[in-house]
């Protein structure tokens, strides 16, 4: 009769071999790689960095204007018109008010006090020979200027401002010349920069073009006699403004 140990020995050998095979499968091979979990697309840090990049692309002045509804500015501007025998220099000090339609577009009105000097060579006497004597006349005066504005930002700070304006005033009495009524109206296009911060803004208009619809001093229509005065000039420094935005 065979011994019991002779019968159990094959079973022990088979079970040992099976256990060794399972250990071989569970152990990592030298060529195996550990795969890290993929980065979540909803990573908060990645979202914050993306938002910061977008804010930088928009621009700080545009962001400052994004939540604003209105703005008020105190301004000063200077213009110069000239022809062969005449020149005209108006200087305006005033205030502008705007309402934001979008962060890059706003509408408004302005009211200003205008001081001007009008220089003209006028005929003083005519001799029997037909010769004329000219006298150089400088007329000073004051007026009220009012205008409607539309301002559009083509980039973060570069802007263009379109305005329709009108002025009414009077020249001062000088020597034998009486005070005369003065009126002018026209269209102005200004190019410049405006920087905005949390509450304040600064504006510099470095190029201004003006087209005068009418330009009357007393009974004289300046544009009829000197059409070149119908066009305004170009200026490096033509307007400065400091304001607050709300």
Short mmCIF file of C-alpha atoms in Angstrom, two decimals:
data_model
loop_
_atom_site.label_atom_id
_atom_site.label_comp_id
_atom_site.label_asym_id
_atom_site.label_seq_id
_atom_site.Cartn_x
_atom_site.Cartn_y
_atom_site.Cartn_z
CA UNK A 1 0.00 0.00 0.00
CA UNK A 2 1.58 3.35 -1.01
CA UNK A 3 2.56 5.77 1.70
CA UNK A 4 0.42 8.93 2.28
CA UNK A 5 3.46 11.19 1.78
CA UNK A 6 3.97 9.78 -1.69
CA UNK A 7 0.39 10.75 -2.54
CA UNK A 8 0.60 14.33 -1.11
CA UNK A 9 3.97 15.27 -2.65
CA UNK A 10 2.62 15.88 -6.22
CA UNK A 11 -0.17 18.08 -4.83
CA UNK A 12 2.37 20.19 -2.89
CA UNK A 13 4.55 20.63 -5.99
CA UNK A 14 1.59 21.76 -8.13
CA UNK A 15 0.36 24.30 -5.54
CA UNK A 16 3.87 25.77 -5.11
CA UNK A 17 4.30 26.23 -8.86
CA UNK A 18 0.91 27.95 -9.16
CA UNK A 19 1.72 30.40 -6.36
CA UNK A 20 5.09 31.24 -7.96
CA UNK A 21 3.35 31.97 -11.29
CA UNK A 22 0.90 34.37 -9.61
CA UNK A 23 3.79 36.27 -7.98
CA UNK A 24 5.49 36.63 -11.37
CA UNK A 25 2.34 38.20 -12.89
CA UNK A 26 1.82 40.63 -9.99
CA UNK A 27 5.41 41.92 -9.90
CA UNK A 28 6.15 44.93 -12.22
CA UNK A 29 8.49 44.32 -15.10
CA UNK A 30 11.62 46.51 -15.60
CA UNK A 31 10.15 47.95 -18.79
CA UNK A 32 6.84 48.95 -17.21
CA UNK A 33 6.06 52.69 -16.85
CA UNK A 34 4.09 54.46 -14.19
CA UNK A 35 1.41 56.57 -15.86
CA UNK A 36 0.55 59.73 -13.93
CA UNK A 37 -3.06 60.79 -13.82
CA UNK A 38 -3.87 63.32 -16.49
CA UNK A 39 -4.25 66.97 -15.45
CA UNK A 40 -7.85 67.89 -15.05
CA UNK A 41 -9.07 70.43 -17.65
CA UNK A 42 -10.93 72.15 -14.84
CA UNK A 43 -7.79 72.87 -12.85
CA UNK A 44 -8.48 76.13 -10.91
CA UNK A 45 -4.88 77.31 -11.29
CA UNK A 46 -4.98 76.85 -15.07
CA UNK A 47 -8.28 78.76 -15.24
CA UNK A 48 -6.85 81.65 -13.22
CA UNK A 49 -3.80 81.87 -15.50
CA UNK A 50 -6.05 81.87 -18.58
CA UNK A 51 -8.19 84.67 -17.12
CA UNK A 52 -5.07 86.70 -16.31
CA UNK A 53 -3.81 86.31 -19.89
CA UNK A 54 -7.17 87.47 -21.28
CA UNK A 55 -7.19 90.50 -18.94
CA UNK A 56 -3.70 91.42 -20.10
CA UNK A 57 -4.83 91.24 -23.74
CA UNK A 58 -7.81 93.54 -23.07
CA UNK A 59 -5.73 96.34 -21.54
CA UNK A 60 -5.82 98.11 -18.20
CA UNK A 61 -7.67 101.23 -19.40
CA UNK A 62 -10.38 99.16 -21.09
CA UNK A 63 -10.83 97.13 -17.90
CA UNK A 64 -11.05 100.32 -15.86
CA UNK A 65 -13.83 101.60 -18.15
CA UNK A 66 -15.72 98.29 -18.19
CA UNK A 67 -17.80 98.98 -15.08
CA UNK A 68 -18.24 102.74 -15.60
CA UNK A 69 -21.49 104.43 -16.54
CA UNK A 70 -20.51 108.12 -16.86
CA UNK A 71 -17.54 110.49 -16.91
CA UNK A 72 -16.83 114.19 -16.32
CA UNK A 73 -13.79 116.05 -17.71
CA UNK A 74 -12.30 119.50 -17.35
CA UNK A 75 -10.53 120.41 -20.59
CA UNK A 76 -8.54 123.05 -22.41
CA UNK A 77 -7.99 123.19 -26.18
CA UNK A 78 -6.32 125.54 -28.61
CA UNK A 79 -6.92 125.97 -32.34
CA UNK A 80 -5.42 128.07 -35.10
CA UNK A 81 -6.80 129.10 -38.49
CA UNK A 82 -4.90 131.16 -41.00
CA UNK A 83 -5.12 132.61 -44.48
CA UNK A 84 -2.97 135.08 -46.38
CA UNK A 85 -4.54 138.12 -44.75
CA UNK A 86 -6.30 136.71 -41.68
CA UNK A 87 -5.67 134.54 -38.64
CA UNK A 88 -7.91 133.30 -35.87
CA UNK A 89 -6.83 131.80 -32.53
CA UNK A 90 -9.54 130.45 -30.20
CA UNK A 91 -8.70 129.07 -26.74
CA UNK A 92 -11.43 127.20 -24.84
CA UNK A 93 -11.73 126.17 -21.19
CA UNK A 94 -14.68 124.01 -20.27
CA UNK A 95 -16.24 120.83 -19.00
CA UNK A 96 -17.44 117.68 -20.78
CA UNK A 97 -19.90 115.04 -19.62
CA UNK A 98 -20.12 111.54 -21.11
CA UNK A 99 -22.32 108.47 -20.82
CA UNK A 100 -20.81 105.07 -21.60
CA UNK A 101 -22.65 103.00 -24.18
CA UNK A 102 -19.92 100.33 -24.08
CA UNK A 103 -16.38 100.40 -22.65
CA UNK A 104 -15.16 101.63 -26.07
CA UNK A 105 -18.00 104.00 -27.04
CA UNK A 106 -19.50 106.95 -25.19
CA UNK A 107 -21.62 110.02 -25.97
CA UNK A 108 -21.67 113.40 -24.34
CA UNK A 109 -21.95 117.17 -24.32
CA UNK A 110 -19.58 120.01 -23.49
CA UNK A 111 -19.81 123.65 -22.50
CA UNK A 112 -16.84 126.00 -22.60
CA UNK A 113 -15.78 129.61 -22.36
CA UNK A 114 -13.89 130.66 -25.48
CA UNK A 115 -11.43 133.53 -25.85
CA UNK A 116 -10.16 134.43 -29.29
CA UNK A 117 -8.01 136.84 -31.28
CA UNK A 118 -8.99 137.63 -34.85
CA UNK A 119 -6.33 139.35 -36.95
CA UNK A 120 -7.31 140.89 -40.29
CA UNK A 121 -5.79 143.24 -42.84
CA UNK A 122 -8.58 145.66 -43.74
CA UNK A 123 -8.84 148.40 -46.31
CA UNK A 124 -8.54 151.75 -44.54
CA UNK A 125 -8.50 154.25 -47.42
CA UNK A 126 -8.66 154.18 -51.17
CA UNK A 127 -6.79 156.89 -53.06
CA UNK A 128 -7.93 158.53 -56.30
CA UNK A 129 -5.31 156.48 -58.11
CA UNK A 130 -6.89 153.27 -56.92
CA UNK A 131 -4.21 152.43 -54.38
CA UNK A 132 -5.39 150.91 -51.11
CA UNK A 133 -3.99 151.34 -47.65
CA UNK A 134 -4.32 148.35 -45.34
CA UNK A 135 -4.52 148.44 -41.60
CA UNK A 136 -3.71 145.47 -39.41
CA UNK A 137 -6.61 144.93 -37.01
CA UNK A 138 -6.60 142.63 -33.98
CA UNK A 139 -10.02 141.90 -32.57
CA UNK A 140 -10.28 140.17 -29.21
CA UNK A 141 -13.47 138.61 -27.96
CA UNK A 142 -15.19 136.04 -25.81
CA UNK A 143 -17.88 133.48 -26.53
CA UNK A 144 -19.70 130.44 -25.21
CA UNK A 145 -19.01 127.18 -27.02
CA UNK A 146 -21.35 124.19 -26.84
CA UNK A 147 -20.90 120.81 -28.52
CA UNK A 148 -22.21 117.24 -28.84
CA UNK A 149 -19.59 114.47 -28.77
CA UNK A 150 -19.13 110.82 -29.71
CA UNK A 151 -15.90 109.21 -28.54
CA UNK A 152 -14.67 105.81 -29.77
CA UNK A 153 -11.61 103.88 -28.61
CA UNK A 154 -9.81 102.09 -31.43
CA UNK A 155 -7.47 100.42 -28.92
CA UNK A 156 -6.87 100.40 -25.18
CA UNK A 157 -5.98 104.12 -25.02
CA UNK A 158 -6.06 105.50 -28.60
CA UNK A 159 -9.35 107.25 -29.35
CA UNK A 160 -11.13 109.44 -31.86
CA UNK A 161 -13.69 112.07 -30.88
CA UNK A 162 -16.30 113.51 -33.25
CA UNK A 163 -18.07 116.70 -32.21
CA UNK A 164 -20.57 119.16 -33.66
CA UNK A 165 -20.06 122.58 -32.09
CA UNK A 166 -21.44 126.09 -32.10
CA UNK A 167 -20.19 129.35 -30.56
CA UNK A 168 -21.82 132.70 -29.85
CA UNK A 169 -20.09 135.78 -28.49
CA UNK A 170 -18.88 139.28 -29.12
CA UNK A 171 -15.69 141.14 -29.94
CA UNK A 172 -14.31 143.86 -27.68
CA UNK A 173 -14.51 147.52 -28.61
CA UNK A 174 -11.19 148.80 -29.94
CA UNK A 175 -10.34 152.34 -31.07
CA UNK A 176 -12.98 153.32 -33.61
CA UNK A 177 -14.27 149.77 -33.97
CA UNK A 178 -17.39 148.86 -32.07
CA UNK A 179 -18.03 145.50 -30.49
CA UNK A 180 -19.45 143.06 -33.03
CA UNK A 181 -21.34 139.81 -32.78
CA UNK A 182 -19.35 136.65 -33.39
CA UNK A 183 -20.69 133.21 -34.27
CA UNK A 184 -19.17 130.02 -35.59
CA UNK A 185 -20.20 126.38 -36.04
CA UNK A 186 -18.54 123.30 -37.43
CA UNK A 187 -17.38 119.70 -37.15
CA UNK A 188 -14.25 118.66 -35.27
CA UNK A 189 -12.43 115.32 -35.41
CA UNK A 190 -9.81 114.76 -32.71
CA UNK A 191 -7.28 111.93 -32.39
CA UNK A 192 -5.40 111.24 -29.19
CA UNK A 193 -4.83 109.06 -26.16
CA UNK A 194 -6.85 108.68 -22.99
CA UNK A 195 -5.68 106.68 -19.99
CA UNK A 196 -8.19 105.47 -17.38
CA UNK A 197 -7.61 104.25 -13.84
CA UNK A 198 -9.94 103.23 -11.04
CA UNK A 199 -11.61 106.64 -10.78
CA UNK A 200 -9.64 109.11 -12.87
CA UNK A 201 -8.66 109.66 -16.49
CA UNK A 202 -6.20 111.80 -18.44
CA UNK A 203 -6.63 112.73 -22.10
CA UNK A 204 -4.31 114.25 -24.69
CA UNK A 205 -5.62 115.13 -28.16
CA UNK A 206 -2.53 115.43 -30.35
CA UNK A 207 -4.24 115.95 -33.73
CA UNK A 208 -7.37 117.99 -34.42
CA UNK A 209 -9.12 118.71 -37.72
CA UNK A 210 -11.94 121.27 -37.92
CA UNK A 211 -14.35 122.11 -40.72
CA UNK A 212 -16.22 125.38 -40.15
CA UNK A 213 -19.80 125.54 -41.43
CA UNK A 214 -20.05 129.27 -40.78
CA UNK A 215 -17.74 131.95 -39.37
CA UNK A 216 -19.28 135.40 -38.93
CA UNK A 217 -17.92 138.53 -37.27
CA UNK A 218 -20.37 141.40 -37.49
CA UNK A 219 -21.77 141.55 -40.99
CA UNK A 220 -18.70 139.86 -42.47
CA UNK A 221 -18.79 136.20 -43.46
CA UNK A 222 -15.15 135.25 -43.08
CA UNK A 223 -15.59 132.05 -45.08
CA UNK A 224 -16.91 133.88 -48.15
CA UNK A 225 -13.93 136.21 -48.31
CA UNK A 226 -11.31 133.68 -47.20
CA UNK A 227 -12.38 130.07 -47.90
CA UNK A 228 -9.12 128.73 -46.44
CA UNK A 229 -10.46 129.61 -42.99
CA UNK A 230 -13.11 126.97 -43.51
CA UNK A 231 -10.54 124.32 -42.65
CA UNK A 232 -8.88 124.02 -39.26
CA UNK A 233 -5.27 123.17 -38.65
CA UNK A 234 -3.25 120.26 -37.31
CA UNK A 235 -1.57 120.56 -33.94
CA UNK A 236 0.88 118.51 -31.90
CA UNK A 237 -0.73 119.66 -28.64
CA UNK A 238 -4.30 120.77 -29.22
CA UNK A 239 -6.22 119.53 -26.20
CA UNK A 240 -5.73 118.29 -22.63
CA UNK A 241 -8.35 116.96 -20.23
CA UNK A 242 -8.43 115.57 -16.70
CA UNK A 243 -11.55 113.80 -15.51
CA UNK A 244 -13.30 111.33 -13.25
CA UNK A 245 -15.23 108.22 -14.26
CA UNK A 246 -18.09 106.69 -12.28
#
